CSV table of C-alpha atoms in Angstrom, one decimal:
chain,number,residue,atom,x,y,z
A,214,UNK,CA,-28.9,86.1,-263.2
A,215,UNK,CA,-28.4,84.9,-260.4
A,216,UNK,CA,-31.8,82.4,-260.1
A,217,UNK,CA,-29.7,80.3,-262.4
A,218,UNK,CA,-26.5,80.7,-259.8
A,219,UNK,CA,-28.7,79.5,-257.8
A,220,UNK,CA,-29.6,76.6,-259.4
A,221,UNK,CA,-26.1,76.3,-260.4
A,222,UNK,CA,-24.6,76.2,-257.4
A,223,UNK,CA,-27.6,73.9,-255.9
A,224,UNK,CA,-26.2,71.5,-258.7
A,225,UNK,CA,-22.3,71.6,-257.4
A,226,UNK,CA,-23.8,71.0,-254.6
A,227,UNK,CA,-26.3,68.6,-255.8
A,228,UNK,CA,-22.8,66.7,-258.1
A,229,UNK,CA,-20.2,67.1,-254.3
A,230,UNK,CA,-23.1,66.2,-251.3
A,231,UNK,CA,-23.7,62.5,-254.4
A,232,UNK,CA,-19.6,62.3,-254.7
A,233,UNK,CA,-19.1,62.3,-250.1
A,234,UNK,CA,-21.8,59.8,-249.8
A,235,UNK,CA,-20.0,57.9,-252.6
A,236,UNK,CA,-16.6,58.2,-250.8
A,237,UNK,CA,-18.1,57.7,-247.6
A,238,UNK,CA,-19.4,54.5,-248.8
A,239,UNK,CA,-16.0,53.8,-250.6
A,240,UNK,CA,-14.4,54.8,-247.0
A,241,UNK,CA,-16.7,52.1,-245.6
A,242,UNK,CA,-15.3,49.8,-247.2
A,243,UNK,CA,-12.2,50.5,-247.5
A,244,UNK,CA,-12.6,50.3,-243.9
A,245,UNK,CA,-14.4,47.2,-243.8
A,246,UNK,CA,-11.6,46.0,-245.7
A,247,UNK,CA,-8.9,47.0,-243.7
A,248,UNK,CA,-10.5,45.4,-240.6
A,249,UNK,CA,-11.0,42.2,-242.6
A,250,UNK,CA,-7.1,42.2,-243.5
A,251,UNK,CA,-6.3,42.9,-239.4
A,252,UNK,CA,-8.9,40.6,-238.5
A,253,UNK,CA,-7.0,37.5,-241.2
A,254,UNK,CA,-3.0,38.6,-239.8
A,255,UNK,CA,-4.0,38.4,-237.0
A,256,UNK,CA,-5.3,35.1,-237.3
A,257,UNK,CA,-2.1,34.4,-239.9
A,258,UNK,CA,-0.1,35.8,-237.2
A,259,UNK,CA,-1.4,33.3,-234.6
A,260,UNK,CA,-0.7,30.9,-236.8
A,261,UNK,CA,2.9,31.8,-237.6
A,262,UNK,CA,3.6,31.4,-234.2
A,263,UNK,CA,1.7,28.0,-233.9
A,264,UNK,CA,4.6,27.5,-237.5
A,265,UNK,CA,7.7,28.6,-235.4
A,266,UNK,CA,6.5,26.7,-232.6
A,267,UNK,CA,6.0,23.1,-234.0
A,268,UNK,CA,9.5,24.0,-236.0
A,269,UNK,CA,11.5,25.0,-232.8
A,270,UNK,CA,10.1,21.3,-231.8
A,271,UNK,CA,11.1,19.5,-234.4
A,272,UNK,CA,14.7,21.0,-234.2
A,273,UNK,CA,14.8,19.9,-231.1
A,274,UNK,CA,13.2,16.2,-232.4
A,275,UNK,CA,16.0,16.6,-235.0
A,276,UNK,CA,18.9,17.5,-232.7
A,277,UNK,CA,18.1,14.6,-230.2
A,278,UNK,CA,17.5,11.8,-233.4
A,279,UNK,CA,21.4,13.0,-234.4
A,280,UNK,CA,22.3,12.7,-231.0
A,281,UNK,CA,21.0,9.1,-231.2
A,282,UNK,CA,22.4,7.9,-234.5
A,283,UNK,CA,26.5,9.5,-233.2
A,284,UNK,CA,25.2,7.7,-229.5
A,285,UNK,CA,24.1,4.1,-232.3
A,286,UNK,CA,27.0,4.7,-234.4
A,287,UNK,CA,29.6,5.4,-231.7
A,288,UNK,CA,28.3,1.5,-230.7
A,289,UNK,CA,27.7,0.6,-234.0
A,290,UNK,CA,31.5,0.5,-234.1
A,291,UNK,CA,32.4,-0.7,-230.9
A,292,UNK,CA,30.4,-3.6,-231.3
A,293,UNK,CA,31.8,-4.1,-234.5
A,294,UNK,CA,35.6,-3.7,-233.1
A,295,UNK,CA,34.5,-6.2,-230.2
A,296,UNK,CA,33.1,-9.1,-232.6
A,297,UNK,CA,36.7,-8.8,-234.6
A,298,UNK,CA,38.4,-9.1,-231.1
A,299,UNK,CA,36.2,-11.6,-230.5
A,300,UNK,CA,36.8,-13.3,-233.1
A,301,UNK,CA,40.8,-13.5,-233.1
A,302,UNK,CA,40.2,-14.9,-229.4
A,303,UNK,CA,38.4,-17.8,-231.5
A,304,UNK,CA,41.1,-18.0,-234.2
A,305,UNK,CA,43.5,-17.9,-231.3
A,306,UNK,CA,41.5,-20.2,-229.2
A,307,UNK,CA,41.4,-22.6,-232.4
A,308,UNK,CA,45.0,-22.6,-233.0
A,309,UNK,CA,46.4,-23.3,-229.3
A,310,UNK,CA,42.9,-25.8,-229.4
A,311,UNK,CA,44.9,-28.2,-232.7
A,312,UNK,CA,48.1,-27.8,-230.2
A,313,UNK,CA,46.8,-29.3,-227.5
A,314,UNK,CA,44.8,-32.1,-229.3
A,315,UNK,CA,48.6,-32.1,-230.7
A,316,UNK,CA,50.4,-32.6,-227.8
A,317,UNK,CA,48.1,-35.6,-226.4
A,318,UNK,CA,48.0,-36.9,-229.3
A,319,UNK,CA,51.1,-37.8,-228.5
A,320,UNK,CA,51.2,-38.2,-225.4
A,321,UNK,CA,48.8,-41.0,-226.1
A,322,UNK,CA,51.4,-42.2,-228.7
A,323,UNK,CA,54.0,-42.7,-225.4
A,324,UNK,CA,52.1,-44.2,-223.6
A,325,UNK,CA,51.1,-46.2,-226.0
A,326,UNK,CA,54.2,-47.7,-226.7
A,327,UNK,CA,55.4,-47.6,-222.7
A,328,UNK,CA,52.6,-50.1,-222.8
A,329,UNK,CA,53.7,-52.0,-225.9
A,330,UNK,CA,57.4,-51.8,-223.6
A,331,UNK,CA,55.3,-52.6,-220.6
A,332,UNK,CA,53.8,-55.9,-222.5
A,333,UNK,CA,56.8,-56.6,-223.9
A,334,UNK,CA,58.4,-56.8,-220.6
A,335,UNK,CA,56.1,-58.9,-219.1
A,336,UNK,CA,55.6,-61.5,-221.3
A,337,UNK,CA,59.5,-61.7,-221.7
A,338,UNK,CA,59.5,-62.3,-218.1
A,339,UNK,CA,56.6,-65.3,-218.1
A,340,UNK,CA,58.9,-66.3,-221.2
A,341,UNK,CA,62.0,-67.0,-218.6
A,342,UNK,CA,59.6,-68.3,-216.0
A,343,UNK,CA,58.5,-70.3,-217.9
């Protein structure tokens, strides 16, 4: 009876030792997995920091680009306004040129009339003295 208890206890002990060995192997495998995951998490964290820095730089570039766009839009509007003003000035100058040309033509006609009158007077004076 004590031998059977001994064998029974020995089998239980062997089973428990085998279970303990398997448990230790699983625990070691789990610890290795945890270390691998922690290393991977560390790499992911570094990548995340790099991405955050990159994102921050991208945001700064985008803000700068937006400011440049606003400045260029303002310059474009100013240039359009100046172009419109220049076109209006050109139209006014063209009207003034037309007026000056008309006045000049009128003065030329007056000079021609005066010249013709003078020639007539000279012709009359020549005819009178003959």
